[in-house]
XYZ file of C-alpha atoms in Angstrom:
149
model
C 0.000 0.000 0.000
C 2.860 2.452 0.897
C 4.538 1.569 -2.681
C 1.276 2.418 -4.431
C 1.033 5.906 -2.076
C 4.069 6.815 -3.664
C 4.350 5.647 -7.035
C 0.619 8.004 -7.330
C 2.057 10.882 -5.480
C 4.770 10.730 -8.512
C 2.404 10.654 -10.730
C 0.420 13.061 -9.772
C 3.526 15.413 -9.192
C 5.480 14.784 -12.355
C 3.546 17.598 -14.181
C 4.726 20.074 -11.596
C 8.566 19.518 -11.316
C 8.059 19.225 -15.782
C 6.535 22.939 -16.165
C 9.604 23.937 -13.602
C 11.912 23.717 -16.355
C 10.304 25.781 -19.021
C 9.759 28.675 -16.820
C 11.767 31.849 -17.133
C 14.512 31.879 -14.575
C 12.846 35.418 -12.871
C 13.208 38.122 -10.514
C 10.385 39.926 -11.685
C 7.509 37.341 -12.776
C 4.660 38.615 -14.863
C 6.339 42.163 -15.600
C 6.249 42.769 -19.208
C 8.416 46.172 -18.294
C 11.415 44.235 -17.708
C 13.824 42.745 -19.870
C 14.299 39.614 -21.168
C 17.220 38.364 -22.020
C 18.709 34.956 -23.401
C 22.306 34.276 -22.577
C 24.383 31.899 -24.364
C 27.886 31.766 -22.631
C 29.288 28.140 -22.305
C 32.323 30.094 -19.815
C 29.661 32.017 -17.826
C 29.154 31.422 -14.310
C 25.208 31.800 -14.990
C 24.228 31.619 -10.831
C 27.054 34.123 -9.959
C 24.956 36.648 -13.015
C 21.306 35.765 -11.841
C 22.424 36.544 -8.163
C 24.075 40.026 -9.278
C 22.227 41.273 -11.996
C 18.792 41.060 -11.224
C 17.333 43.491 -13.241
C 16.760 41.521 -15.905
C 14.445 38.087 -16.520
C 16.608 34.783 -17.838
C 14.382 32.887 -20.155
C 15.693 29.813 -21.412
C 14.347 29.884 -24.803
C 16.325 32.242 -27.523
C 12.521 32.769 -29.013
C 11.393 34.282 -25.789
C 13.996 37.010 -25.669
C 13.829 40.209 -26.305
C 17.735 40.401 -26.491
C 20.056 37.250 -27.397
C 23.510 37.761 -26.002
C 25.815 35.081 -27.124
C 29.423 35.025 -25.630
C 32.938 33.034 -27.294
C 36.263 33.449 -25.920
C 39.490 32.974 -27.664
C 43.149 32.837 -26.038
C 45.013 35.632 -26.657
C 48.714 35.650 -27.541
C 49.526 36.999 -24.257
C 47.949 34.458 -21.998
C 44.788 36.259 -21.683
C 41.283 35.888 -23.687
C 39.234 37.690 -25.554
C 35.425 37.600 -25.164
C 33.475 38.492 -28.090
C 29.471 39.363 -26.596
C 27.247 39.699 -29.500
C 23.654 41.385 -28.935
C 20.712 40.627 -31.036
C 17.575 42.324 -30.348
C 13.860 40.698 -31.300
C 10.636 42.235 -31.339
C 10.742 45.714 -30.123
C 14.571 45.544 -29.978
C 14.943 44.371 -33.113
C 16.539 47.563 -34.278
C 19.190 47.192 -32.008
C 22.258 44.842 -31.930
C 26.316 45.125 -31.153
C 29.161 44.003 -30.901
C 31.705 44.173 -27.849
C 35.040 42.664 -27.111
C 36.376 42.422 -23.679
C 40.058 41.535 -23.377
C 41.226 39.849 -19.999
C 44.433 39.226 -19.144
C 46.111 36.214 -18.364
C 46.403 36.908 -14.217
C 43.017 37.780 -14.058
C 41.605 35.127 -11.529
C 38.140 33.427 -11.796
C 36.246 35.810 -9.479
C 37.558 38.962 -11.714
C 37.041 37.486 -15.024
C 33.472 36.523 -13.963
C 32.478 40.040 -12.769
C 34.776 42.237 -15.899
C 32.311 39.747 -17.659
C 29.173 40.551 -16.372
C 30.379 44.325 -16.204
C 30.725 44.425 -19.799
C 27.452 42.236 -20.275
C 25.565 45.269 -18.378
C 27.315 48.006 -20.168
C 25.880 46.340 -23.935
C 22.374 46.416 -22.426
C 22.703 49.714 -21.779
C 20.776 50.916 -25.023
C 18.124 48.303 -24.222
C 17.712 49.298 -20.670
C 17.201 52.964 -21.716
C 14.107 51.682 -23.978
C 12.426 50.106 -20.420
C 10.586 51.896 -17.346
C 13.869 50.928 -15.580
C 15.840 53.761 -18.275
C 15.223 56.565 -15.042
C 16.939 54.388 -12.746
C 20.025 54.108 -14.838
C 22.996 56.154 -13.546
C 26.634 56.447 -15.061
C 29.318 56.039 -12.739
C 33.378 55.893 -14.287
C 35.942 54.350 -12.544
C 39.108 56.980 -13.004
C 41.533 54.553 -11.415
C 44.245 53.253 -13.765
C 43.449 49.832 -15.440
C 45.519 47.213 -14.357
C 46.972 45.197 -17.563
């Protein structure tokens, strides 16, 4: 009897944990205001982004996007690599898209390549961003300190 309790509460369960895996990965559930974005970067650590960048949805379908950002690295001569983020705007976006490079070097450790990442990830949304209700909350702050090569 306790085997047939539990195969049904599987059963009757299973639809639950399926739907789980098609839904957006979101802060903001339901808000159309906010942007979606679908990131394809095999190097990414995608928890570290979701946890610090949260004003954006994740949606795991390119086709529910309204921005695609796809990310490649190469090695660079020096030791480094060089990331190549490519933006492609759908729908109401679709007039936007770019191209940015970000070049790490080689003593860069995990933690700093992750966040020079997701810096430059943030800085090519920009012109999306500005199109949202989130554009007035936007501020521009430059770091004047010399860049460590």
């Amino acid at each position: 009897m306790k085997a047939f309790i539990q195969i049904l509460a599987i059963i009757l369960l299973a639809p639950v944990f399926c739907n789980a895996w098609h839904r957006p990965d979101t802060i903001h559930p339901g808000n159309e205001q906010v942007l979606d974005i679908y990131l394809d970067c095999v190097s990414c650590d995608m928890e570290y982004f979701k946890t610090n960048f949260t004003a954006v949805n994740y949606v795991y379908d390119s086709h529910d996007a309204d921005v695609q950002i796809l990310v490649s690295s190469l090695p660079t001569g020096g030791g480094g690599d060089q990331y190549t983020i490519r933006y492609i705007g759908t729908g109401k976006y679709a007039s936007l898209g770019d191209t940015l490079l970000a070049l790490l070097p080689e003593h860069f450790t995990f933690d700093e390549t992750r966040q020079a990442l997701l810096d430059k990830i943030q800085l090519g949304l920009v012109p999306y961003l500005l199109k949202t209700p989130y554009s007035d909350k936007l501020t521009l702050f430059i770091d004047e300190t010399p860049i460590r090569q």
